[in-house]
mmCIF file with all atom_site columns, C-alpha atoms in Angstrom:
data_model
loop_
_atom_site.group_PDB
_atom_site.id
_atom_site.type_symbol
_atom_site.label_atom_id
_atom_site.label_alt_id
_atom_site.label_comp_id
_atom_site.label_asym_id
_atom_site.label_entity_id
_atom_site.label_seq_id
_atom_site.pdbx_PDB_ins_code
_atom_site.Cartn_x
_atom_site.Cartn_y
_atom_site.Cartn_z
_atom_site.occupancy
_atom_site.B_iso_or_equiv
_atom_site.pdbx_formal_charge
_atom_site.auth_seq_id
_atom_site.auth_comp_id
_atom_site.auth_asym_id
_atom_site.auth_atom_id
_atom_site.pdbx_PDB_model_num
ATOM 1   C CA . UNK L 1 1   ? -94.720 62.236  -70.298 1.00 54.00 ? 247 UNK L CA 1
ATOM 2   C CA . UNK L 1 2   ? -96.040 60.285  -67.366 1.00 51.00 ? 248 UNK L CA 1
ATOM 3   C CA . UNK L 1 3   ? -94.885 57.080  -68.995 1.00 53.00 ? 249 UNK L CA 1
ATOM 4   C CA . UNK L 1 4   ? -91.320 58.352  -69.315 1.00 54.00 ? 250 UNK L CA 1
ATOM 5   C CA . UNK L 1 5   ? -91.182 59.288  -65.622 1.00 51.00 ? 251 UNK L CA 1
ATOM 6   C CA . UNK L 1 6   ? -92.459 55.918  -64.589 1.00 56.00 ? 252 UNK L CA 1
ATOM 7   C CA . UNK L 1 7   ? -89.959 54.201  -66.797 1.00 59.00 ? 253 UNK L CA 1
ATOM 8   C CA . UNK L 1 8   ? -87.186 56.355  -65.421 1.00 60.00 ? 254 UNK L CA 1
ATOM 9   C CA . UNK L 1 9   ? -88.225 55.517  -61.857 1.00 64.00 ? 255 UNK L CA 1
ATOM 10  C CA . UNK L 1 10  ? -88.088 51.809  -62.569 1.00 61.00 ? 256 UNK L CA 1
ATOM 11  C CA . UNK L 1 11  ? -84.634 52.182  -64.010 1.00 59.00 ? 257 UNK L CA 1
ATOM 12  C CA . UNK L 1 12  ? -83.486 54.092  -60.958 1.00 62.00 ? 258 UNK L CA 1
ATOM 13  C CA . UNK L 1 13  ? -84.941 51.533  -58.632 1.00 64.00 ? 259 UNK L CA 1
ATOM 14  C CA . UNK L 1 14  ? -83.281 48.760  -60.579 1.00 61.00 ? 260 UNK L CA 1
ATOM 15  C CA . UNK L 1 15  ? -79.927 50.513  -60.529 1.00 67.00 ? 261 UNK L CA 1
ATOM 16  C CA . UNK L 1 16  ? -80.246 51.154  -56.813 1.00 68.00 ? 262 UNK L CA 1
ATOM 17  C CA . UNK L 1 17  ? -81.180 47.563  -56.169 1.00 68.00 ? 263 UNK L CA 1
ATOM 18  C CA . UNK L 1 18  ? -78.299 46.387  -58.305 1.00 69.00 ? 264 UNK L CA 1
ATOM 19  C CA . UNK L 1 19  ? -75.908 48.660  -56.419 1.00 70.00 ? 265 UNK L CA 1
ATOM 20  C CA . UNK L 1 20  ? -77.226 47.377  -53.109 1.00 70.00 ? 266 UNK L CA 1
ATOM 21  C CA . UNK L 1 21  ? -76.780 43.826  -54.303 1.00 76.00 ? 267 UNK L CA 1
ATOM 22  C CA . UNK L 1 22  ? -73.212 44.549  -55.365 1.00 73.00 ? 268 UNK L CA 1
ATOM 23  C CA . UNK L 1 23  ? -72.520 46.230  -52.036 1.00 74.00 ? 269 UNK L CA 1
ATOM 24  C CA . UNK L 1 24  ? -73.924 43.319  -50.128 1.00 77.00 ? 270 UNK L CA 1
ATOM 25  C CA . UNK L 1 25  ? -71.923 40.895  -52.257 1.00 77.00 ? 271 UNK L CA 1
ATOM 26  C CA . UNK L 1 26  ? -68.811 42.972  -51.705 1.00 76.00 ? 272 UNK L CA 1
ATOM 27  C CA . UNK L 1 27  ? -69.421 43.069  -47.971 1.00 78.00 ? 273 UNK L CA 1
ATOM 28  C CA . UNK L 1 28  ? -70.045 39.343  -47.901 1.00 77.00 ? 274 UNK L CA 1
ATOM 29  C CA . UNK L 1 29  ? -66.862 38.774  -49.900 1.00 78.00 ? 275 UNK L CA 1
ATOM 30  C CA . UNK L 1 30  ? -64.872 41.019  -47.594 1.00 84.00 ? 276 UNK L CA 1
ATOM 31  C CA . UNK L 1 31  ? -66.335 39.261  -44.563 1.00 79.00 ? 277 UNK L CA 1
ATOM 32  C CA . UNK L 1 32  ? -65.517 35.886  -46.014 1.00 79.00 ? 278 UNK L CA 1
ATOM 33  C CA . UNK L 1 33  ? -61.976 37.041  -46.819 1.00 81.00 ? 279 UNK L CA 1
ATOM 34  C CA . UNK L 1 34  ? -61.531 38.382  -43.294 1.00 82.00 ? 280 UNK L CA 1
ATOM 35  C CA . UNK L 1 35  ? -62.845 35.108  -41.893 1.00 82.00 ? 281 UNK L CA 1
ATOM 36  C CA . UNK L 1 36  ? -60.391 33.164  -44.019 1.00 84.00 ? 282 UNK L CA 1
ATOM 37  C CA . UNK L 1 37  ? -57.545 35.420  -42.940 1.00 79.00 ? 283 UNK L CA 1
ATOM 38  C CA . UNK L 1 38  ? -58.585 35.038  -39.299 1.00 78.00 ? 284 UNK L CA 1
ATOM 39  C CA . UNK L 1 39  ? -58.732 31.273  -39.590 1.00 80.00 ? 285 UNK L CA 1
ATOM 40  C CA . UNK L 1 40  ? -55.381 31.144  -41.355 1.00 76.00 ? 286 UNK L CA 1
ATOM 41  C CA . UNK L 1 41  ? -53.781 33.323  -38.685 1.00 75.00 ? 287 UNK L CA 1
ATOM 42  C CA . UNK L 1 42  ? -55.421 31.274  -35.940 1.00 75.00 ? 288 UNK L CA 1
ATOM 43  C CA . UNK L 1 43  ? -54.242 27.939  -37.349 1.00 72.00 ? 289 UNK L CA 1
ATOM 44  C CA . UNK L 1 44  ? -50.804 29.368  -38.129 1.00 72.00 ? 290 UNK L CA 1
ATOM 45  C CA . UNK L 1 45  ? -50.347 30.557  -34.541 1.00 64.00 ? 291 UNK L CA 1
ATOM 46  C CA . UNK L 1 46  ? -51.550 27.222  -33.165 1.00 65.00 ? 292 UNK L CA 1
ATOM 47  C CA . UNK L 1 47  ? -49.147 25.400  -35.455 1.00 61.00 ? 293 UNK L CA 1
ATOM 48  C CA . UNK L 1 48  ? -46.226 27.541  -34.336 1.00 66.00 ? 294 UNK L CA 1
ATOM 49  C CA . UNK L 1 49  ? -47.181 27.088  -30.696 1.00 65.00 ? 295 UNK L CA 1
ATOM 50  C CA . UNK L 1 50  ? -47.412 23.324  -31.137 1.00 66.00 ? 296 UNK L CA 1
ATOM 51  C CA . UNK L 1 51  ? -44.109 23.251  -33.006 1.00 67.00 ? 297 UNK L CA 1
ATOM 52  C CA . UNK L 1 52  ? -42.491 25.388  -30.302 1.00 70.00 ? 298 UNK L CA 1
ATOM 53  C CA . UNK L 1 53  ? -43.960 23.160  -27.618 1.00 63.00 ? 299 UNK L CA 1
ATOM 54  C CA . UNK L 1 54  ? -42.632 20.092  -29.411 1.00 71.00 ? 300 UNK L CA 1
ATOM 55  C CA . UNK L 1 55  ? -39.237 21.727  -29.823 1.00 68.00 ? 301 UNK L CA 1
ATOM 56  C CA . UNK L 1 56  ? -39.205 22.661  -26.148 1.00 68.00 ? 302 UNK L CA 1
ATOM 57  C CA . UNK L 1 57  ? -40.160 19.109  -25.209 1.00 71.00 ? 303 UNK L CA 1
ATOM 58  C CA . UNK L 1 58  ? -37.462 17.675  -27.478 1.00 69.00 ? 304 UNK L CA 1
ATOM 59  C CA . UNK L 1 59  ? -34.895 20.056  -26.009 1.00 73.00 ? 305 UNK L CA 1
ATOM 60  C CA . UNK L 1 60  ? -35.980 19.123  -22.503 1.00 74.00 ? 306 UNK L CA 1
ATOM 61  C CA . UNK L 1 61  ? -35.695 15.417  -23.330 1.00 69.00 ? 307 UNK L CA 1
ATOM 62  C CA . UNK L 1 62  ? -32.273 16.039  -24.866 1.00 73.00 ? 308 UNK L CA 1
ATOM 63  C CA . UNK L 1 63  ? -31.141 17.934  -21.766 1.00 68.00 ? 309 UNK L CA 1
ATOM 64  C CA . UNK L 1 64  ? -32.429 15.135  -19.541 1.00 73.00 ? 310 UNK L CA 1
ATOM 65  C CA . UNK L 1 65  ? -30.615 12.542  -21.641 1.00 69.00 ? 311 UNK L CA 1
ATOM 66  C CA . UNK L 1 66  ? -27.396 14.566  -21.546 1.00 74.00 ? 312 UNK L CA 1
ATOM 67  C CA . UNK L 1 67  ? -27.724 14.966  -17.776 1.00 73.00 ? 313 UNK L CA 1
ATOM 68  C CA . UNK L 1 68  ? -28.327 11.239  -17.324 1.00 74.00 ? 314 UNK L CA 1
ATOM 69  C CA . UNK L 1 69  ? -25.397 10.387  -19.594 1.00 76.00 ? 315 UNK L CA 1
ATOM 70  C CA . UNK L 1 70  ? -23.137 12.805  -17.725 1.00 75.00 ? 316 UNK L CA 1
ATOM 71  C CA . UNK L 1 71  ? -24.282 11.376  -14.392 1.00 72.00 ? 317 UNK L CA 1
ATOM 72  C CA . UNK L 1 72  ? -23.655 7.821   -15.597 1.00 77.00 ? 318 UNK L CA 1
ATOM 73  C CA . UNK L 1 73  ? -20.233 8.859   -16.902 1.00 77.00 ? 319 UNK L CA 1
ATOM 74  C CA . UNK L 1 74  ? -19.340 10.421  -13.549 1.00 80.00 ? 320 UNK L CA 1
ATOM 75  C CA . UNK L 1 75  ? -20.532 7.306   -11.700 1.00 79.00 ? 321 UNK L CA 1
ATOM 76  C CA . UNK L 1 76  ? -18.498 5.057   -14.007 1.00 82.00 ? 322 UNK L CA 1
ATOM 77  C CA . UNK L 1 77  ? -15.405 7.233   -13.518 1.00 80.00 ? 323 UNK L CA 1
ATOM 78  C CA . UNK L 1 78  ? -15.893 7.158   -9.736  1.00 80.00 ? 324 UNK L CA 1
ATOM 79  C CA . UNK L 1 79  ? -16.251 3.364   -9.769  1.00 78.00 ? 325 UNK L CA 1
ATOM 80  C CA . UNK L 1 80  ? -13.162 2.987   -11.955 1.00 80.00 ? 326 UNK L CA 1
ATOM 81  C CA . UNK L 1 81  ? -11.219 5.332   -9.674  1.00 82.00 ? 327 UNK L CA 1
ATOM 82  C CA . UNK L 1 82  ? -12.320 3.376   -6.604  1.00 81.00 ? 328 UNK L CA 1
ATOM 83  C CA . UNK L 1 83  ? -11.296 0.116   -8.276  1.00 79.00 ? 329 UNK L CA 1
ATOM 84  C CA . UNK L 1 84  ? -7.906  1.605   -9.172  1.00 79.00 ? 330 UNK L CA 1
ATOM 85  C CA . UNK L 1 85  ? -7.453  2.810   -5.586  1.00 77.00 ? 331 UNK L CA 1
ATOM 86  C CA . UNK L 1 86  ? -8.390  -0.622  -4.265  1.00 77.00 ? 332 UNK L CA 1
ATOM 87  C CA . UNK L 1 87  ? -5.957  -2.274  -6.668  1.00 72.00 ? 333 UNK L CA 1
ATOM 88  C CA . UNK L 1 88  ? -3.205  0.176   -5.692  1.00 70.00 ? 334 UNK L CA 1
ATOM 89  C CA . UNK L 1 89  ? -3.926  -0.336  -1.997  1.00 66.00 ? 335 UNK L CA 1
ATOM 90  C CA . UNK L 1 90  ? -3.909  -4.086  -2.525  1.00 61.00 ? 336 UNK L CA 1
ATOM 91  C CA . UNK L 1 91  ? -0.627  -3.811  -4.408  1.00 61.00 ? 337 UNK L CA 1
ATOM 92  C CA . UNK L 1 92  ? 0.880   -1.663  -1.646  1.00 57.00 ? 338 UNK L CA 1
ATOM 93  C CA . UNK L 1 93  ? -0.362  -4.073  1.023   1.00 53.00 ? 339 UNK L CA 1
ATOM 94  C CA . UNK L 1 94  ? 1.002   -7.002  -0.994  1.00 57.00 ? 340 UNK L CA 1
ATOM 95  C CA . UNK L 1 95  ? 4.366   -5.276  -1.426  1.00 62.00 ? 341 UNK L CA 1
ATOM 96  C CA . UNK L 1 96  ? 4.454   -4.402  2.288   1.00 63.00 ? 342 UNK L CA 1
ATOM 97  C CA . UNK L 1 97  ? 3.611   -8.007  3.171   1.00 63.00 ? 343 UNK L CA 1
ATOM 98  C CA . UNK L 1 98  ? 6.358   -9.238  0.869   1.00 66.00 ? 344 UNK L CA 1
ATOM 99  C CA . UNK L 1 99  ? 8.838   -6.758  2.354   1.00 65.00 ? 345 UNK L CA 1
ATOM 100 C CA . UNK L 1 100 ? 7.794   -7.756  5.875   1.00 61.00 ? 346 UNK L CA 1
ATOM 101 C CA . UNK L 1 101 ? 8.135   -11.438 4.994   1.00 60.00 ? 347 UNK L CA 1
ATOM 102 C CA . UNK L 1 102 ? 11.524  -10.854 3.414   1.00 65.00 ? 348 UNK L CA 1
ATOM 103 C CA . UNK L 1 103 ? 12.591  -8.798  6.433   1.00 61.00 ? 349 UNK L CA 1
ATOM 104 C CA . UNK L 1 104 ? 11.401  -11.516 8.818   1.00 59.00 ? 350 UNK L CA 1
ATOM 105 C CA . UNK L 1 105 ? 13.176  -14.152 6.768   1.00 55.00 ? 351 UNK L CA 1
ATOM 106 C CA . UNK L 1 106 ? 16.351  -12.077 6.765   1.00 57.00 ? 352 UNK L CA 1
ATOM 107 C CA . UNK L 1 107 ? 16.092  -11.586 10.533  1.00 55.00 ? 353 UNK L CA 1
ATOM 108 C CA . UNK L 1 108 ? 15.467  -15.295 11.056  1.00 47.00 ? 354 UNK L CA 1
ATOM 109 C CA . UNK L 1 109 ? 18.338  -16.129 8.742   1.00 44.00 ? 355 UNK L CA 1
ATOM 110 C CA . UNK L 1 110 ? 20.593  -13.656 10.528  1.00 46.00 ? 356 UNK L CA 1
ATOM 111 C CA . UNK L 1 111 ? 19.521  -15.034 13.902  1.00 44.00 ? 357 UNK L CA 1
ATOM 112 C CA . UNK L 1 112 ? 20.154  -18.575 12.734  1.00 41.00 ? 358 UNK L CA 1
ATOM 113 C CA . UNK L 1 113 ? 23.521  -17.590 11.375  1.00 44.00 ? 359 UNK L CA 1
ATOM 114 C CA . UNK L 1 114 ? 24.436  -15.970 14.685  1.00 49.00 ? 360 UNK L CA 1
ATOM 115 C CA . UNK L 1 115 ? 23.152  -18.750 16.892  1.00 50.00 ? 361 UNK L CA 1
ATOM 116 C CA . UNK L 1 116 ? 23.295  -21.723 14.531  1.00 64.00 ? 362 UNK L CA 1
ATOM 117 C CA . UNK L 1 117 ? 21.776  -25.101 15.230  1.00 84.00 ? 363 UNK L CA 1
ATOM 118 C CA . UNK L 1 118 ? 22.872  -26.480 18.596  1.00 89.00 ? 364 UNK L CA 1
ATOM 119 C CA . UNK L 1 119 ? 24.456  -29.933 18.497  1.00 94.00 ? 365 UNK L CA 1
ATOM 120 C CA . UNK L 1 120 ? 24.610  -31.874 21.758  1.00 95.00 ? 366 UNK L CA 1
ATOM 121 C CA . UNK L 1 121 ? 27.963  -33.510 22.528  1.00 95.00 ? 367 UNK L CA 1
ATOM 122 C CA . UNK L 1 122 ? 28.567  -36.419 24.886  1.00 95.00 ? 368 UNK L CA 1
ATOM 123 C CA . UNK L 1 123 ? 30.986  -35.734 27.754  1.00 93.00 ? 369 UNK L CA 1
ATOM 124 C CA . UNK L 1 124 ? 32.863  -38.054 30.145  1.00 94.00 ? 370 UNK L CA 1
ATOM 125 C CA . UNK L 1 125 ? 33.286  -35.267 32.717  1.00 95.00 ? 371 UNK L CA 1
ATOM 126 C CA . UNK L 1 126 ? 30.986  -35.852 35.709  1.00 96.00 ? 372 UNK L CA 1
ATOM 127 C CA . UNK L 1 127 ? 30.934  -32.082 36.344  1.00 96.00 ? 373 UNK L CA 1
ATOM 128 C CA . UNK L 1 128 ? 29.443  -31.343 32.905  1.00 97.00 ? 374 UNK L CA 1
ATOM 129 C CA . UNK L 1 129 ? 25.670  -30.901 32.882  1.00 96.00 ? 375 UNK L CA 1
ATOM 130 C CA . UNK L 1 130 ? 25.561  -30.662 29.099  1.00 97.00 ? 376 UNK L CA 1
ATOM 131 C CA . UNK L 1 131 ? 27.925  -29.917 26.229  1.00 97.00 ? 377 UNK L CA 1
ATOM 132 C CA . UNK L 1 132 ? 27.115  -28.500 22.800  1.00 98.00 ? 378 UNK L CA 1
ATOM 133 C CA . UNK L 1 133 ? 28.531  -27.131 19.585  1.00 97.00 ? 379 UNK L CA 1
ATOM 134 C CA . UNK L 1 134 ? 27.159  -24.675 17.030  1.00 96.00 ? 380 UNK L CA 1
ATOM 135 C CA . UNK L 1 135 ? 28.213  -23.654 13.578  1.00 95.00 ? 381 UNK L CA 1
ATOM 136 C CA . UNK L 1 136 ? 30.316  -20.804 14.934  1.00 97.00 ? 382 UNK L CA 1
ATOM 137 C CA . UNK L 1 137 ? 32.493  -18.718 12.661  1.00 97.00 ? 383 UNK L CA 1
ATOM 138 C CA . UNK L 1 138 ? 35.774  -17.020 13.611  1.00 98.00 ? 384 UNK L CA 1
ATOM 139 C CA . UNK L 1 139 ? 34.946  -13.610 15.058  1.00 97.00 ? 385 UNK L CA 1
ATOM 140 C CA . UNK L 1 140 ? 37.512  -11.779 12.936  1.00 96.00 ? 386 UNK L CA 1
ATOM 141 C CA . UNK L 1 141 ? 40.722  -10.138 14.044  1.00 96.00 ? 387 UNK L CA 1
ATOM 142 C CA . UNK L 1 142 ? 42.760  -6.969  13.823  1.00 95.00 ? 388 UNK L CA 1
ATOM 143 C CA . UNK L 1 143 ? 45.941  -9.027  14.154  1.00 94.00 ? 389 UNK L CA 1
ATOM 144 C CA . UNK L 1 144 ? 48.154  -10.124 11.270  1.00 91.00 ? 390 UNK L CA 1
ATOM 145 C CA . UNK L 1 145 ? 51.197  -12.301 10.847  1.00 90.00 ? 391 UNK L CA 1
ATOM 146 C CA . UNK L 1 146 ? 52.224  -15.214 13.088  1.00 93.00 ? 392 UNK L CA 1
ATOM 147 C CA . UNK L 1 147 ? 49.961  -15.488 16.112  1.00 95.00 ? 393 UNK L CA 1
ATOM 148 C CA . UNK L 1 148 ? 50.949  -16.052 19.722  1.00 94.00 ? 394 UNK L CA 1
ATOM 149 C CA . UNK L 1 149 ? 48.253  -16.284 22.394  1.00 96.00 ? 395 UNK L CA 1
ATOM 150 C CA . UNK L 1 150 ? 48.439  -13.297 24.702  1.00 96.00 ? 396 UNK L CA 1
ATOM 151 C CA . UNK L 1 151 ? 46.578  -13.356 28.038  1.00 96.00 ? 397 UNK L CA 1
ATOM 152 C CA . UNK L 1 152 ? 47.442  -9.785  28.992  1.00 96.00 ? 398 UNK L CA 1
ATOM 153 C CA . UNK L 1 153 ? 44.091  -8.111  29.693  1.00 95.00 ? 399 UNK L CA 1
ATOM 154 C CA . UNK L 1 154 ? 45.172  -4.981  27.810  1.00 96.00 ? 400 UNK L CA 1
ATOM 155 C CA . UNK L 1 155 ? 46.131  -6.882  24.658  1.00 97.00 ? 401 UNK L CA 1
ATOM 156 C CA . UNK L 1 156 ? 44.141  -7.121  21.433  1.00 97.00 ? 402 UNK L CA 1
ATOM 157 C CA . UNK L 1 157 ? 44.299  -10.904 21.637  1.00 98.00 ? 403 UNK L CA 1
ATOM 158 C CA . UNK L 1 158 ? 42.633  -10.902 25.070  1.00 97.00 ? 404 UNK L CA 1
ATOM 159 C CA . UNK L 1 159 ? 39.851  -8.566  23.908  1.00 97.00 ? 405 UNK L CA 1
ATOM 160 C CA . UNK L 1 160 ? 39.167  -10.797 20.914  1.00 98.00 ? 406 UNK L CA 1
ATOM 161 C CA . UNK L 1 161 ? 39.056  -13.886 23.173  1.00 98.00 ? 407 UNK L CA 1
ATOM 162 C CA . UNK L 1 162 ? 36.486  -12.122 25.380  1.00 98.00 ? 408 UNK L CA 1
ATOM 163 C CA . UNK L 1 163 ? 34.396  -11.359 22.313  1.00 98.00 ? 409 UNK L CA 1
ATOM 164 C CA . UNK L 1 164 ? 34.517  -15.000 21.192  1.00 98.00 ? 410 UNK L CA 1
ATOM 165 C CA . UNK L 1 165 ? 33.429  -16.153 24.676  1.00 98.00 ? 411 UNK L CA 1
ATOM 166 C CA . UNK L 1 166 ? 30.465  -13.764 24.557  1.00 98.00 ? 412 UNK L CA 1
ATOM 167 C CA . UNK L 1 167 ? 29.423  -15.121 21.150  1.00 97.00 ? 413 UNK L CA 1
ATOM 168 C CA . UNK L 1 168 ? 29.607  -18.716 22.422  1.00 97.00 ? 414 UNK L CA 1
ATOM 169 C CA . UNK L 1 169 ? 27.790  -18.223 25.748  1.00 97.00 ? 415 UNK L CA 1
ATOM 170 C CA . UNK L 1 170 ? 25.600  -15.172 25.193  1.00 95.00 ? 416 UNK L CA 1
ATOM 171 C CA . UNK L 1 171 ? 26.965  -13.654 28.423  1.00 97.00 ? 417 UNK L CA 1
ATOM 172 C CA . UNK L 1 172 ? 27.918  -9.976  27.912  1.00 96.00 ? 418 UNK L CA 1
ATOM 173 C CA . UNK L 1 173 ? 31.467  -8.973  28.811  1.00 93.00 ? 419 UNK L CA 1
ATOM 174 C CA . UNK L 1 174 ? 30.350  -6.278  31.248  1.00 93.00 ? 420 UNK L CA 1
ATOM 175 C CA . UNK L 1 175 ? 28.161  -8.660  33.307  1.00 92.00 ? 421 UNK L CA 1
ATOM 176 C CA . UNK L 1 176 ? 30.208  -11.846 33.055  1.00 96.00 ? 422 UNK L CA 1
ATOM 177 C CA . UNK L 1 177 ? 32.684  -13.280 35.573  1.00 95.00 ? 423 UNK L CA 1
ATOM 178 C CA . UNK L 1 178 ? 35.829  -14.748 33.988  1.00 96.00 ? 424 UNK L CA 1
ATOM 179 C CA . UNK L 1 179 ? 37.014  -17.346 36.493  1.00 96.00 ? 425 UNK L CA 1
ATOM 180 C CA . UNK L 1 180 ? 39.798  -18.760 34.402  1.00 96.00 ? 426 UNK L CA 1
ATOM 181 C CA . UNK L 1 181 ? 41.248  -18.115 30.921  1.00 96.00 ? 427 UNK L CA 1
ATOM 182 C CA . UNK L 1 182 ? 44.331  -20.075 29.890  1.00 96.00 ? 428 UNK L CA 1
ATOM 183 C CA . UNK L 1 183 ? 46.176  -22.042 27.260  1.00 96.00 ? 429 UNK L CA 1
ATOM 184 C CA . UNK L 1 184 ? 44.745  -25.416 26.205  1.00 94.00 ? 430 UNK L CA 1
ATOM 185 C CA . UNK L 1 185 ? 47.280  -26.410 23.573  1.00 92.00 ? 431 UNK L CA 1
ATOM 186 C CA . UNK L 1 186 ? 48.803  -24.895 20.461  1.00 93.00 ? 432 UNK L CA 1
ATOM 187 C CA . UNK L 1 187 ? 46.632  -21.922 19.372  1.00 96.00 ? 433 UNK L CA 1
ATOM 188 C CA . UNK L 1 188 ? 43.877  -23.076 21.729  1.00 97.00 ? 434 UNK L CA 1
ATOM 189 C CA . UNK L 1 189 ? 42.331  -21.507 24.816  1.00 98.00 ? 435 UNK L CA 1
ATOM 190 C CA . UNK L 1 190 ? 39.924  -22.707 27.502  1.00 98.00 ? 436 UNK L CA 1
ATOM 191 C CA . UNK L 1 191 ? 37.926  -20.388 29.761  1.00 97.00 ? 437 UNK L CA 1
ATOM 192 C CA . UNK L 1 192 ? 35.609  -20.924 32.723  1.00 97.00 ? 438 UNK L CA 1
ATOM 193 C CA . UNK L 1 193 ? 33.001  -18.154 33.029  1.00 97.00 ? 439 UNK L CA 1
ATOM 194 C CA . UNK L 1 194 ? 29.620  -17.521 34.651  1.00 97.00 ? 440 UNK L CA 1
ATOM 195 C CA . UNK L 1 195 ? 26.931  -14.924 34.972  1.00 96.00 ? 441 UNK L CA 1
ATOM 196 C CA . UNK L 1 196 ? 27.222  -12.428 37.814  1.00 92.00 ? 442 UNK L CA 1
ATOM 197 C CA . UNK L 1 197 ? 25.017  -14.571 40.104  1.00 91.00 ? 443 UNK L CA 1
ATOM 198 C CA . UNK L 1 198 ? 26.943  -17.758 39.270  1.00 91.00 ? 444 UNK L CA 1
ATOM 199 C CA . UNK L 1 199 ? 23.670  -19.448 38.358  1.00 93.00 ? 445 UNK L CA 1
ATOM 200 C CA . UNK L 1 200 ? 25.079  -20.576 35.009  1.00 96.00 ? 446 UNK L CA 1
ATOM 201 C CA . UNK L 1 201 ? 28.690  -21.704 34.635  1.00 97.00 ? 447 UNK L CA 1
ATOM 202 C CA . UNK L 1 202 ? 30.346  -22.444 31.298  1.00 98.00 ? 448 UNK L CA 1
ATOM 203 C CA . UNK L 1 203 ? 33.619  -23.913 30.152  1.00 98.00 ? 449 UNK L CA 1
ATOM 204 C CA . UNK L 1 204 ? 34.408  -22.507 26.713  1.00 98.00 ? 450 UNK L CA 1
ATOM 205 C CA . UNK L 1 205 ? 36.917  -23.924 24.239  1.00 98.00 ? 451 UNK L CA 1
ATOM 206 C CA . UNK L 1 206 ? 38.429  -21.587 21.618  1.00 98.00 ? 452 UNK L CA 1
ATOM 207 C CA . UNK L 1 207 ? 40.711  -22.198 18.650  1.00 98.00 ? 453 UNK L CA 1
ATOM 208 C CA . UNK L 1 208 ? 42.734  -19.626 16.717  1.00 98.00 ? 454 UNK L CA 1
ATOM 209 C CA . UNK L 1 209 ? 42.140  -19.559 12.953  1.00 97.00 ? 455 UNK L CA 1
ATOM 210 C CA . UNK L 1 210 ? 44.981  -17.852 11.097  1.00 95.00 ? 456 UNK L CA 1
ATOM 211 C CA . UNK L 1 211 ? 44.045  -14.352 9.870   1.00 94.00 ? 457 UNK L CA 1
ATOM 212 C CA . UNK L 1 212 ? 40.402  -14.970 10.896  1.00 97.00 ? 458 UNK L CA 1
ATOM 213 C CA . UNK L 1 213 ? 40.507  -14.805 14.679  1.00 97.00 ? 459 UNK L CA 1
ATOM 214 C CA . UNK L 1 214 ? 39.278  -16.882 17.594  1.00 98.00 ? 460 UNK L CA 1
ATOM 215 C CA . UNK L 1 215 ? 36.569  -19.439 16.929  1.00 98.00 ? 461 UNK L CA 1
ATOM 216 C CA . UNK L 1 216 ? 34.443  -21.175 19.625  1.00 98.00 ? 462 UNK L CA 1
ATOM 217 C CA . UNK L 1 217 ? 34.579  -24.956 19.201  1.00 97.00 ? 463 UNK L CA 1
ATOM 218 C CA . UNK L 1 218 ? 32.805  -26.344 22.294  1.00 98.00 ? 464 UNK L CA 1
ATOM 219 C CA . UNK L 1 219 ? 30.771  -25.079 25.258  1.00 98.00 ? 465 UNK L CA 1
ATOM 220 C CA . UNK L 1 220 ? 30.229  -27.139 28.425  1.00 98.00 ? 466 UNK L CA 1
ATOM 221 C CA . UNK L 1 221 ? 27.702  -26.135 31.059  1.00 98.00 ? 467 UNK L CA 1
ATOM 222 C CA . UNK L 1 222 ? 29.124  -27.101 34.441  1.00 97.00 ? 468 UNK L CA 1
ATOM 223 C CA . UNK L 1 223 ? 27.365  -28.364 37.536  1.00 96.00 ? 469 UNK L CA 1
ATOM 224 C CA . UNK L 1 224 ? 29.869  -26.718 39.881  1.00 95.00 ? 470 UNK L CA 1
ATOM 225 C CA . UNK L 1 225 ? 32.440  -23.985 39.398  1.00 95.00 ? 471 UNK L CA 1
ATOM 226 C CA . UNK L 1 226 ? 35.702  -25.906 39.426  1.00 93.00 ? 472 UNK L CA 1
ATOM 227 C CA . UNK L 1 227 ? 37.731  -22.696 39.075  1.00 91.00 ? 473 UNK L CA 1
ATOM 228 C CA . UNK L 1 228 ? 36.228  -20.703 41.925  1.00 87.00 ? 474 UNK L CA 1
ATOM 229 C CA . UNK L 1 229 ? 39.504  -20.826 43.851  1.00 84.00 ? 475 UNK L CA 1
ATOM 230 C CA . UNK L 1 230 ? 41.399  -19.419 40.863  1.00 75.00 ? 476 UNK L CA 1
ATOM 231 C CA . UNK L 1 231 ? 39.343  -16.272 40.296  1.00 63.00 ? 477 UNK L CA 1
ATOM 232 C CA . UNK L 1 232 ? 40.616  -14.277 37.363  1.00 48.00 ? 478 UNK L CA 1
ATOM 233 C CA . UNK L 1 233 ? 38.563  -11.378 36.034  1.00 50.00 ? 479 UNK L CA 1
#
């Protein structure tokens, strides 16, 4: 009887020990599993954070590159625009210079046409200081048909003679003294005129060109007014 109890006690102790061992093993296994899970979660989070950090860094680099590219593009466009403006300004300046040159040339040409090159002419008259011709053109006329010189101051012929004298001498009609205007041959007229102060005295020779008007042919600058006693204004 005592032997059975002792045997039963050993069995119970063995079972209890075995149960404790299993429990400890289970606890150790659970602890190990929890540790593994913890480590996995820890490494997983670190990996995601690193990946996110790398992605953020890549995105930041990409944004910086895009900003730099955009800035460079804007700078290039500004430079190109400035170059275009400079070229346009240069073209405008060049065109203006050309127009100014052409205008000056036209003015010079017009001035030369009006004045012409002066040609000195020898004179046997002791009262002539100098004599000259220019490439004068007929001044034009309102008259038509056969021409007869008319020295009436109200006539068209007279007015056209006065205009021809002004062209030849440069003395305006309203400030010029006409000392003598008369016939000098067929379809020819001679006039002695001066400025209002009589500082400059001219003898002007005119010739009528059919349907074209009076044309100056010779101007003589006089030393003395040889028509002062025959004043005709």
